[in-house]
């Protein structure tokens, strides 16, 4: 049965690649700053470095501090999460991997009469709510600051600076994908008592992330990158870097938050610099509804799956 949990975590890692990860370097590739193959290679290295160097805190929050996990909880929660993430990506809707995994973990734990840490859950939900607004604020301030300072340089120097800035912001998002997104997926596996080689697990999961980015990521990018407001390299950098700084800040706190929702917050922050009319509020409302429904649905599926699981094997 251990194989089911590991395979499910790899499927979710693939889902992260297709749903979130290519947000990191897509602007750089689209603007011709870096070649696709080189970007993918760079992305894979940074995802691995993120999970290896800084994934411990988030893994501990998700896999140890929130609920007392056991093998049946990990198997049910990760399998449900993998199915939901793949379906959502196919529908071209941006989805928080964190909300799916934590919602199904809590549902499974409640149905199993396992310990659930309410204080930790409140901290996580608070982080989910405020993080897009933090990213929005970072991006808004950054865009305004750049607007005042960078306009003093010549066109040649501005273009050169933007190329460097975009690469740097893309690398930051890539690193966060490992340190926060992938850490959320592997947290339950690492803290379930399963004996597994950590480096092997991190390596295969990182490969699955950028495999998903190569094969399926364009579907969600169309929604996030073009559907909310118009992005150019200048505003793209402010949105990406604002979101990246926000995710890194919460990673230091050990909080699992969504890169996708922070990028949406960052893009909205840049849009606000040009006026509220440039932001498509209807799409944000749709994403907001998804924000509430996703963890609720994951909770219910996790709860009833464990009940059925117990009924069959009792």
Short mmCIF file of N, CA and C in Angstrom, two decimals, residues 26-209:
data_model
loop_
_atom_site.label_atom_id
_atom_site.label_comp_id
_atom_site.label_asym_id
_atom_site.label_seq_id
_atom_site.Cartn_x
_atom_site.Cartn_y
_atom_site.Cartn_z
N UNK A 26 7.72 31.38 -17.85
CA UNK A 26 7.01 31.54 -19.12
C UNK A 26 7.20 32.93 -19.72
N UNK A 27 7.23 33.97 -18.87
CA UNK A 27 7.42 35.33 -19.38
C UNK A 27 8.82 35.47 -19.99
N UNK A 28 9.81 34.87 -19.32
CA UNK A 28 11.19 34.93 -19.82
C UNK A 28 11.32 34.24 -21.17
N UNK A 29 10.66 33.06 -21.29
CA UNK A 29 10.73 32.32 -22.55
C UNK A 29 9.96 33.07 -23.64
N UNK A 30 8.79 33.56 -23.28
CA UNK A 30 7.96 34.29 -24.24
C UNK A 30 8.62 35.56 -24.75
N UNK A 31 9.40 36.21 -23.88
CA UNK A 31 10.08 37.44 -24.27
C UNK A 31 11.41 37.18 -24.96
N UNK A 32 11.76 35.88 -25.10
CA UNK A 32 13.01 35.54 -25.79
C UNK A 32 14.26 35.78 -24.96
N UNK A 33 14.10 35.89 -23.64
CA UNK A 33 15.25 36.14 -22.77
C UNK A 33 16.06 34.87 -22.55
N UNK A 34 15.37 33.74 -22.52
CA UNK A 34 16.05 32.46 -22.30
C UNK A 34 15.38 31.39 -23.16
N UNK A 35 16.17 30.45 -23.67
CA UNK A 35 15.63 29.37 -24.49
C UNK A 35 14.84 28.39 -23.63
N UNK A 36 13.82 27.75 -24.25
CA UNK A 36 12.93 26.86 -23.51
C UNK A 36 13.69 25.74 -22.81
N UNK A 37 14.59 25.05 -23.51
CA UNK A 37 15.31 23.92 -22.91
C UNK A 37 16.14 24.36 -21.73
N UNK A 38 16.80 25.50 -21.88
CA UNK A 38 17.63 26.01 -20.78
C UNK A 38 16.76 26.42 -19.59
N UNK A 39 15.59 27.01 -19.89
CA UNK A 39 14.67 27.42 -18.82
C UNK A 39 14.16 26.20 -18.05
N UNK A 40 13.82 25.14 -18.77
CA UNK A 40 13.31 23.93 -18.10
C UNK A 40 14.39 23.30 -17.23
N UNK A 41 15.61 23.26 -17.74
CA UNK A 41 16.72 22.72 -16.96
C UNK A 41 16.94 23.55 -15.69
N UNK A 42 16.95 24.87 -15.84
CA UNK A 42 17.12 25.77 -14.70
C UNK A 42 15.99 25.60 -13.70
N UNK A 43 14.78 25.48 -14.22
CA UNK A 43 13.60 25.30 -13.37
C UNK A 43 13.73 24.03 -12.53
N UNK A 44 14.12 22.92 -13.18
CA UNK A 44 14.25 21.64 -12.47
C UNK A 44 15.27 21.71 -11.35
N UNK A 45 16.41 22.34 -11.62
CA UNK A 45 17.46 22.47 -10.60
C UNK A 45 16.95 23.28 -9.40
N UNK A 46 16.26 24.38 -9.68
CA UNK A 46 15.79 25.26 -8.60
C UNK A 46 14.67 24.62 -7.78
N UNK A 47 13.80 23.85 -8.43
CA UNK A 47 12.76 23.14 -7.69
C UNK A 47 13.41 22.16 -6.70
N UNK A 48 14.42 21.44 -7.18
CA UNK A 48 15.11 20.49 -6.30
C UNK A 48 15.81 21.21 -5.15
N UNK A 49 16.49 22.33 -5.46
CA UNK A 49 17.17 23.09 -4.41
C UNK A 49 16.17 23.63 -3.38
N UNK A 50 15.01 24.06 -3.86
CA UNK A 50 13.98 24.58 -2.96
C UNK A 50 13.51 23.55 -1.96
N UNK A 51 13.16 22.34 -2.46
CA UNK A 51 12.66 21.30 -1.55
C UNK A 51 13.78 20.80 -0.64
N UNK A 52 15.00 20.73 -1.17
CA UNK A 52 16.12 20.19 -0.39
C UNK A 52 16.60 21.18 0.69
N UNK A 53 16.70 22.46 0.33
CA UNK A 53 17.28 23.45 1.27
C UNK A 53 16.26 24.03 2.24
N UNK A 54 15.01 24.20 1.80
CA UNK A 54 14.08 24.96 2.63
C UNK A 54 12.70 24.35 2.75
N UNK A 55 12.55 23.09 2.36
CA UNK A 55 11.23 22.47 2.40
C UNK A 55 10.84 21.92 3.76
N UNK A 56 11.79 21.85 4.70
CA UNK A 56 11.54 21.14 5.96
C UNK A 56 10.41 21.75 6.79
N UNK A 57 10.39 23.08 6.90
CA UNK A 57 9.39 23.73 7.75
C UNK A 57 7.96 23.49 7.25
N UNK A 58 7.77 23.67 5.94
CA UNK A 58 6.43 23.47 5.38
C UNK A 58 6.04 21.99 5.46
N UNK A 59 6.99 21.08 5.21
CA UNK A 59 6.69 19.65 5.32
C UNK A 59 6.25 19.29 6.73
N UNK A 60 6.90 19.89 7.72
CA UNK A 60 6.56 19.61 9.12
C UNK A 60 5.17 20.16 9.46
N UNK A 61 4.85 21.37 8.97
CA UNK A 61 3.53 21.96 9.23
C UNK A 61 2.42 21.07 8.68
N UNK A 62 2.60 20.64 7.42
CA UNK A 62 1.54 19.86 6.75
C UNK A 62 1.49 18.42 7.26
N UNK A 63 2.66 17.78 7.40
CA UNK A 63 2.70 16.34 7.70
C UNK A 63 2.72 15.99 9.16
N UNK A 64 2.97 16.98 10.05
CA UNK A 64 3.12 16.64 11.46
C UNK A 64 2.28 17.52 12.38
N UNK A 65 2.32 18.85 12.13
CA UNK A 65 1.68 19.78 13.07
C UNK A 65 0.17 19.92 12.88
N UNK A 66 -0.34 19.62 11.68
CA UNK A 66 -1.76 19.85 11.41
C UNK A 66 -2.63 18.66 11.83
N UNK A 67 -2.27 17.47 11.40
CA UNK A 67 -2.99 16.25 11.81
C UNK A 67 -1.97 15.15 12.10
N UNK A 68 -2.39 14.16 12.90
CA UNK A 68 -1.55 12.98 13.13
C UNK A 68 -1.81 12.02 11.98
N UNK A 69 -0.86 11.93 11.05
CA UNK A 69 -1.10 11.11 9.86
C UNK A 69 -0.74 9.65 10.12
N UNK A 70 -1.44 8.75 9.45
CA UNK A 70 -1.06 7.34 9.38
C UNK A 70 -1.15 6.92 7.92
N UNK A 71 -0.81 5.68 7.62
CA UNK A 71 -0.72 5.26 6.22
C UNK A 71 -2.05 5.39 5.49
N UNK A 72 -3.17 4.99 6.14
CA UNK A 72 -4.46 5.05 5.44
C UNK A 72 -4.87 6.50 5.15
N UNK A 73 -4.58 7.42 6.09
CA UNK A 73 -4.90 8.83 5.86
C UNK A 73 -4.08 9.38 4.70
N UNK A 74 -2.79 9.05 4.67
CA UNK A 74 -1.91 9.55 3.60
C UNK A 74 -2.36 9.02 2.25
N UNK A 75 -2.68 7.73 2.17
CA UNK A 75 -3.09 7.12 0.90
C UNK A 75 -4.38 7.77 0.38
N UNK A 76 -5.39 7.85 1.25
CA UNK A 76 -6.69 8.41 0.82
C UNK A 76 -6.55 9.89 0.45
N UNK A 77 -5.88 10.67 1.32
CA UNK A 77 -5.79 12.12 1.09
C UNK A 77 -5.01 12.44 -0.20
N UNK A 78 -3.89 11.77 -0.41
CA UNK A 78 -3.08 12.07 -1.60
C UNK A 78 -3.74 11.57 -2.88
N UNK A 79 -4.44 10.43 -2.80
CA UNK A 79 -5.13 9.91 -4.00
C UNK A 79 -6.26 10.86 -4.41
N UNK A 80 -7.06 11.30 -3.45
CA UNK A 80 -8.14 12.25 -3.74
C UNK A 80 -7.57 13.55 -4.29
N UNK A 81 -6.47 14.02 -3.67
CA UNK A 81 -5.85 15.28 -4.11
C UNK A 81 -5.37 15.18 -5.56
N UNK A 82 -4.73 14.05 -5.89
CA UNK A 82 -4.22 13.86 -7.26
C UNK A 82 -5.35 13.94 -8.28
N UNK A 83 -6.49 13.27 -7.97
CA UNK A 83 -7.63 13.26 -8.89
C UNK A 83 -8.20 14.67 -9.08
N UNK A 84 -8.41 15.38 -7.96
CA UNK A 84 -8.98 16.73 -8.02
C UNK A 84 -8.09 17.70 -8.79
N UNK A 85 -6.78 17.63 -8.57
CA UNK A 85 -5.85 18.55 -9.22
C UNK A 85 -5.82 18.32 -10.73
N UNK A 86 -5.81 17.06 -11.14
CA UNK A 86 -5.78 16.75 -12.57
C UNK A 86 -7.07 17.22 -13.25
N UNK A 87 -8.22 16.97 -12.59
CA UNK A 87 -9.51 17.40 -13.16
C UNK A 87 -9.57 18.91 -13.28
N UNK A 88 -9.13 19.62 -12.22
CA UNK A 88 -9.17 21.08 -12.23
C UNK A 88 -8.29 21.66 -13.33
N UNK A 89 -7.10 21.08 -13.49
CA UNK A 89 -6.19 21.56 -14.53
C UNK A 89 -6.80 21.35 -15.91
N UNK A 90 -7.49 20.23 -16.07
CA UNK A 90 -8.12 19.95 -17.36
C UNK A 90 -9.22 20.97 -17.67
N UNK A 91 -9.85 21.49 -16.59
CA UNK A 91 -10.90 22.51 -16.77
C UNK A 91 -10.31 23.91 -16.89
N UNK A 92 -8.99 24.03 -16.90
CA UNK A 92 -8.26 25.30 -17.05
C UNK A 92 -8.51 26.27 -15.89
N UNK A 93 -8.79 25.73 -14.68
CA UNK A 93 -9.01 26.58 -13.52
C UNK A 93 -7.78 26.54 -12.62
N UNK A 94 -7.26 27.72 -12.22
CA UNK A 94 -6.15 27.71 -11.28
C UNK A 94 -6.60 27.16 -9.93
N UNK A 95 -5.84 26.24 -9.38
CA UNK A 95 -6.25 25.53 -8.17
C UNK A 95 -5.10 25.51 -7.18
N UNK A 96 -5.42 25.66 -5.89
CA UNK A 96 -4.38 25.58 -4.87
C UNK A 96 -4.15 24.13 -4.46
N UNK A 97 -2.96 23.63 -4.74
CA UNK A 97 -2.59 22.28 -4.33
C UNK A 97 -2.68 22.17 -2.80
N UNK A 98 -2.27 23.24 -2.12
CA UNK A 98 -2.28 23.23 -0.67
C UNK A 98 -3.68 23.02 -0.11
N UNK A 99 -4.66 23.73 -0.69
CA UNK A 99 -6.03 23.62 -0.20
C UNK A 99 -6.58 22.21 -0.39
N UNK A 100 -6.26 21.60 -1.52
CA UNK A 100 -6.74 20.24 -1.79
C UNK A 100 -6.11 19.25 -0.81
N UNK A 101 -4.80 19.32 -0.67
CA UNK A 101 -4.11 18.34 0.18
C UNK A 101 -4.51 18.51 1.65
N UNK A 102 -4.50 19.75 2.13
CA UNK A 102 -4.81 19.97 3.55
C UNK A 102 -6.29 19.70 3.83
N UNK A 103 -7.19 20.08 2.90
CA UNK A 103 -8.61 19.77 3.08
C UNK A 103 -8.86 18.28 3.16
N UNK A 104 -8.26 17.52 2.26
CA UNK A 104 -8.48 16.06 2.27
C UNK A 104 -7.78 15.39 3.46
N UNK A 105 -6.63 15.95 3.88
CA UNK A 105 -5.94 15.41 5.06
C UNK A 105 -6.82 15.58 6.31
N UNK A 106 -7.39 16.77 6.48
CA UNK A 106 -8.23 17.03 7.66
C UNK A 106 -9.49 16.17 7.62
N UNK A 107 -10.12 16.09 6.44
CA UNK A 107 -11.32 15.24 6.32
C UNK A 107 -11.03 13.79 6.66
N UNK A 108 -9.91 13.29 6.15
CA UNK A 108 -9.52 11.89 6.42
C UNK A 108 -9.20 11.69 7.90
N UNK A 109 -8.53 12.69 8.50
CA UNK A 109 -8.15 12.59 9.91
C UNK A 109 -9.38 12.61 10.81
N UNK A 110 -10.35 13.49 10.49
CA UNK A 110 -11.58 13.57 11.30
C UNK A 110 -12.33 12.23 11.23
N UNK A 111 -12.44 11.67 10.02
CA UNK A 111 -13.13 10.39 9.86
C UNK A 111 -12.41 9.25 10.55
N UNK A 112 -11.09 9.39 10.74
CA UNK A 112 -10.28 8.35 11.38
C UNK A 112 -10.15 8.55 12.88
N UNK A 113 -10.82 9.59 13.40
CA UNK A 113 -10.68 9.95 14.83
C UNK A 113 -9.23 10.23 15.20
N UNK A 114 -8.49 10.74 14.25
CA UNK A 114 -7.09 11.11 14.49
C UNK A 114 -7.03 12.54 15.01
N UNK A 115 -5.95 12.88 15.70
CA UNK A 115 -5.83 14.23 16.29
C UNK A 115 -5.73 15.30 15.20
N UNK A 116 -6.51 16.38 15.34
CA UNK A 116 -6.47 17.51 14.41
C UNK A 116 -6.12 18.76 15.22
N UNK A 117 -5.07 19.46 14.81
CA UNK A 117 -4.59 20.65 15.52
C UNK A 117 -5.32 21.90 14.99
N UNK A 118 -6.32 22.34 15.75
CA UNK A 118 -7.15 23.47 15.32
C UNK A 118 -6.33 24.76 15.18
N UNK A 119 -5.40 24.98 16.11
CA UNK A 119 -4.58 26.19 16.06
C UNK A 119 -3.77 26.26 14.77
N UNK A 120 -3.19 25.12 14.38
CA UNK A 120 -2.41 25.07 13.15
C UNK A 120 -3.30 25.32 11.93
N UNK A 121 -4.51 24.76 11.96
CA UNK A 121 -5.44 24.96 10.83
C UNK A 121 -5.82 26.42 10.69
N UNK A 122 -6.09 27.09 11.83
CA UNK A 122 -6.43 28.52 11.79
C UNK A 122 -5.29 29.33 11.20
N UNK A 123 -4.05 29.00 11.59
CA UNK A 123 -2.88 29.71 11.04
C UNK A 123 -2.77 29.52 9.53
N UNK A 124 -3.01 28.28 9.09
CA UNK A 124 -2.91 27.98 7.65
C UNK A 124 -3.98 28.73 6.86
N UNK A 125 -5.23 28.67 7.35
CA UNK A 125 -6.32 29.35 6.64
C UNK A 125 -6.09 30.86 6.60
N UNK A 126 -5.60 31.41 7.71
CA UNK A 126 -5.28 32.84 7.74
C UNK A 126 -4.22 33.19 6.69
N UNK A 127 -3.23 32.32 6.56
CA UNK A 127 -2.17 32.53 5.56
C UNK A 127 -2.74 32.48 4.15
N UNK A 128 -3.68 31.55 3.90
CA UNK A 128 -4.31 31.45 2.57
C UNK A 128 -5.05 32.74 2.22
N UNK A 129 -5.74 33.29 3.23
CA UNK A 129 -6.57 34.48 2.97
C UNK A 129 -5.71 35.72 2.72
N UNK A 130 -4.69 35.92 3.55
CA UNK A 130 -3.95 37.19 3.46
C UNK A 130 -2.83 37.16 2.41
N UNK A 131 -2.32 35.97 2.06
CA UNK A 131 -1.15 35.93 1.17
C UNK A 131 -1.40 36.57 -0.21
N UNK A 132 -2.57 36.37 -0.88
CA UNK A 132 -2.77 37.05 -2.18
C UNK A 132 -2.76 38.57 -2.04
N UNK A 133 -3.27 39.08 -0.89
CA UNK A 133 -3.28 40.53 -0.68
C UNK A 133 -1.87 41.06 -0.38
N UNK A 134 -1.07 40.23 0.33
CA UNK A 134 0.33 40.61 0.56
C UNK A 134 1.07 40.69 -0.78
N UNK A 135 0.84 39.69 -1.63
CA UNK A 135 1.46 39.69 -2.96
C UNK A 135 0.99 40.89 -3.78
N UNK A 136 -0.29 41.20 -3.67
CA UNK A 136 -0.86 42.35 -4.39
C UNK A 136 -0.17 43.64 -3.93
N UNK A 137 0.01 43.78 -2.62
CA UNK A 137 0.66 44.98 -2.07
C UNK A 137 2.12 45.06 -2.52
N UNK A 138 2.86 43.93 -2.41
CA UNK A 138 4.26 43.91 -2.84
C UNK A 138 4.39 44.35 -4.30
N UNK A 139 3.54 43.77 -5.16
CA UNK A 139 3.63 44.04 -6.60
C UNK A 139 3.27 45.48 -6.92
N UNK A 140 2.24 45.98 -6.25
CA UNK A 140 1.80 47.37 -6.46
C UNK A 140 2.94 48.34 -6.11
N UNK A 141 3.53 48.13 -4.92
CA UNK A 141 4.61 49.02 -4.46
C UNK A 141 5.83 48.91 -5.37
N UNK A 142 6.17 47.67 -5.75
CA UNK A 142 7.34 47.45 -6.61
C UNK A 142 7.17 48.13 -7.96
N UNK A 143 5.96 47.99 -8.54
CA UNK A 143 5.70 48.61 -9.85
C UNK A 143 5.84 50.13 -9.77
N UNK A 144 5.27 50.70 -8.71
CA UNK A 144 5.33 52.16 -8.53
C UNK A 144 6.78 52.62 -8.33
N UNK A 145 7.55 51.84 -7.54
CA UNK A 145 8.95 52.20 -7.28
C UNK A 145 9.78 52.12 -8.57
N UNK A 146 9.52 51.07 -9.36
CA UNK A 146 10.25 50.91 -10.63
C UNK A 146 9.89 52.04 -11.59
N UNK A 147 8.62 52.40 -11.59
CA UNK A 147 8.14 53.44 -12.50
C UNK A 147 8.89 54.75 -12.26
N UNK A 148 9.19 55.02 -10.97
CA UNK A 148 9.85 56.28 -10.64
C UNK A 148 11.36 56.24 -10.89
N UNK A 149 11.99 55.06 -10.64
CA UNK A 149 13.46 54.99 -10.70
C UNK A 149 13.99 54.58 -12.08
N UNK A 150 13.38 53.54 -12.67
CA UNK A 150 13.95 52.98 -13.88
C UNK A 150 13.77 53.89 -15.11
N UNK A 151 12.75 54.77 -15.04
CA UNK A 151 12.49 55.65 -16.19
C UNK A 151 13.61 56.68 -16.41
N UNK A 152 14.51 56.79 -15.41
CA UNK A 152 15.63 57.74 -15.53
C UNK A 152 16.75 57.20 -16.41
N UNK A 153 16.73 55.86 -16.64
CA UNK A 153 17.79 55.24 -17.46
C UNK A 153 17.45 55.32 -18.95
N UNK A 154 18.46 55.06 -19.76
CA UNK A 154 18.24 55.04 -21.21
C UNK A 154 17.47 53.78 -21.59
N UNK A 155 16.88 53.75 -22.80
CA UNK A 155 16.10 52.60 -23.26
C UNK A 155 16.94 51.33 -23.25
N UNK A 156 18.21 51.46 -23.69
CA UNK A 156 19.10 50.29 -23.75
C UNK A 156 19.31 49.70 -22.35
N UNK A 157 19.55 50.57 -21.37
CA UNK A 157 19.79 50.08 -20.02
C UNK A 157 18.52 49.52 -19.38
N UNK A 158 17.39 50.13 -19.69
CA UNK A 158 16.12 49.62 -19.14
C UNK A 158 15.86 48.20 -19.64
N UNK A 159 16.08 47.99 -20.95
CA UNK A 159 15.86 46.66 -21.52
C UNK A 159 16.79 45.63 -20.87
N UNK A 160 18.05 46.02 -20.67
CA UNK A 160 19.03 45.11 -20.07
C UNK A 160 18.65 44.79 -18.63
N UNK A 161 18.23 45.82 -17.88
CA UNK A 161 17.82 45.60 -16.49
C UNK A 161 16.59 44.71 -16.40
N UNK A 162 15.63 44.93 -17.30
CA UNK A 162 14.41 44.13 -17.27
C UNK A 162 14.70 42.65 -17.53
N UNK A 163 15.62 42.38 -18.43
CA UNK A 163 15.99 40.99 -18.74
C UNK A 163 16.56 40.32 -17.49
N UNK A 164 17.42 41.03 -16.77
CA UNK A 164 18.02 40.48 -15.55
C UNK A 164 16.94 40.31 -14.47
N UNK A 165 16.09 41.31 -14.31
CA UNK A 165 15.04 41.25 -13.30
C UNK A 165 14.09 40.08 -13.55
N UNK A 166 13.71 39.89 -14.82
CA UNK A 166 12.76 38.82 -15.15
C UNK A 166 13.35 37.43 -14.88
N UNK A 167 14.61 37.27 -15.24
CA UNK A 167 15.27 35.98 -14.95
C UNK A 167 15.30 35.74 -13.44
N UNK A 168 15.65 36.77 -12.69
CA UNK A 168 15.74 36.64 -11.24
C UNK A 168 14.39 36.31 -10.61
N UNK A 169 13.34 36.98 -11.06
CA UNK A 169 12.01 36.70 -10.50
C UNK A 169 11.54 35.30 -10.88
N UNK A 170 11.85 34.86 -12.10
CA UNK A 170 11.50 33.51 -12.52
C UNK A 170 12.22 32.46 -11.68
N UNK A 171 13.48 32.73 -11.36
CA UNK A 171 14.25 31.80 -10.52
C UNK A 171 13.67 31.74 -9.11
N UNK A 172 13.20 32.88 -8.62
CA UNK A 172 12.61 32.92 -7.27
C UNK A 172 11.33 32.08 -7.22
N UNK A 173 10.48 32.22 -8.24
CA UNK A 173 9.24 31.42 -8.29
C UNK A 173 9.58 29.94 -8.41
N UNK A 174 10.58 29.60 -9.21
CA UNK A 174 10.99 28.20 -9.37
C UNK A 174 11.45 27.62 -8.03
N UNK A 175 12.26 28.38 -7.31
CA UNK A 175 12.75 27.94 -6.00
C UNK A 175 11.56 27.73 -5.04
N UNK A 176 10.62 28.67 -5.05
CA UNK A 176 9.45 28.56 -4.17
C UNK A 176 8.59 27.35 -4.52
N UNK A 177 8.56 26.97 -5.79
CA UNK A 177 7.78 25.80 -6.19
C UNK A 177 8.28 24.55 -5.45
N UNK A 178 9.59 24.46 -5.27
CA UNK A 178 10.14 23.34 -4.49
C UNK A 178 9.98 23.54 -3.00
N UNK A 179 10.32 24.74 -2.51
CA UNK A 179 10.36 25.00 -1.06
C UNK A 179 8.98 25.02 -0.43
N UNK A 180 7.94 25.36 -1.19
CA UNK A 180 6.60 25.47 -0.60
C UNK A 180 5.59 24.51 -1.24
N UNK A 181 5.47 24.56 -2.57
CA UNK A 181 4.47 23.72 -3.25
C UNK A 181 4.79 22.23 -3.08
N UNK A 182 6.00 21.86 -3.49
CA UNK A 182 6.36 20.44 -3.44
C UNK A 182 6.49 19.96 -1.99
N UNK A 183 6.93 20.84 -1.10
CA UNK A 183 7.03 20.48 0.32
C UNK A 183 5.67 20.11 0.90
N UNK A 184 4.61 20.79 0.44
CA UNK A 184 3.26 20.48 0.90
C UNK A 184 2.85 19.06 0.47
N UNK A 185 3.23 18.69 -0.73
CA UNK A 185 2.88 17.36 -1.25
C UNK A 185 3.63 16.26 -0.49
N UNK A 186 4.92 16.48 -0.27
CA UNK A 186 5.75 15.42 0.31
C UNK A 186 5.69 15.39 1.83
N UNK A 187 5.15 16.45 2.46
CA UNK A 187 5.07 16.50 3.92
C UNK A 187 4.37 15.28 4.53
N UNK A 188 3.16 14.93 4.07
CA UNK A 188 2.48 13.75 4.65
C UNK A 188 3.28 12.46 4.46
N UNK A 189 3.94 12.31 3.31
CA UNK A 189 4.73 11.09 3.06
C UNK A 189 5.92 11.04 4.01
N UNK A 190 6.62 12.17 4.14
CA UNK A 190 7.84 12.21 4.96
C UNK A 190 7.54 11.96 6.45
N UNK A 191 6.35 12.36 6.91
CA UNK A 191 6.02 12.27 8.33
C UNK A 191 5.01 11.16 8.65
N UNK A 192 4.84 10.22 7.73
CA UNK A 192 3.88 9.13 7.97
C UNK A 192 4.55 7.89 8.54
N UNK A 193 5.86 7.95 8.74
CA UNK A 193 6.58 6.80 9.28
C UNK A 193 7.10 5.87 8.20
N UNK A 194 6.85 6.21 6.93
CA UNK A 194 7.34 5.39 5.82
C UNK A 194 8.86 5.56 5.70
N UNK A 195 9.57 4.46 5.56
CA UNK A 195 11.02 4.54 5.37
C UNK A 195 11.30 4.68 3.88
N UNK A 196 11.83 5.84 3.50
CA UNK A 196 12.09 6.10 2.09
C UNK A 196 13.30 7.02 1.97
N UNK A 197 14.09 6.84 0.92
CA UNK A 197 15.28 7.66 0.70
C UNK A 197 14.86 9.09 0.33
N UNK A 198 15.27 10.04 1.16
CA UNK A 198 14.83 11.42 0.99
C UNK A 198 15.30 12.01 -0.35
N UNK A 199 16.55 11.80 -0.69
CA UNK A 199 17.10 12.37 -1.92
C UNK A 199 16.40 11.78 -3.14
N UNK A 200 16.15 10.45 -3.10
CA UNK A 200 15.44 9.79 -4.21
C UNK A 200 14.04 10.38 -4.37
N UNK A 201 13.34 10.53 -3.22
CA UNK A 201 11.98 11.08 -3.26
C UNK A 201 11.96 12.50 -3.82
N UNK A 202 12.88 13.34 -3.34
CA UNK A 202 12.93 14.73 -3.81
C UNK A 202 13.26 14.80 -5.30
N UNK A 203 14.18 13.94 -5.74
CA UNK A 203 14.62 13.97 -7.14
C UNK A 203 13.48 13.58 -8.08
N UNK A 204 12.82 12.45 -7.78
CA UNK A 204 11.73 11.99 -8.67
C UNK A 204 10.58 12.99 -8.67
N UNK A 205 10.27 13.53 -7.48
CA UNK A 205 9.17 14.51 -7.40
C UNK A 205 9.51 15.77 -8.20
N UNK A 206 10.76 16.22 -8.15
CA UNK A 206 11.18 17.41 -8.92
C UNK A 206 11.06 17.15 -10.42
N UNK A 207 11.46 15.95 -10.83
CA UNK A 207 11.36 15.59 -12.26
C UNK A 207 9.89 15.59 -12.69
N UNK A 208 9.01 15.09 -11.82
CA UNK A 208 7.58 15.07 -12.15
C UNK A 208 7.02 16.48 -12.27
N UNK A 209 7.51 17.41 -11.44
CA UNK A 209 7.02 18.80 -11.50
C UNK A 209 7.33 19.41 -12.86
#
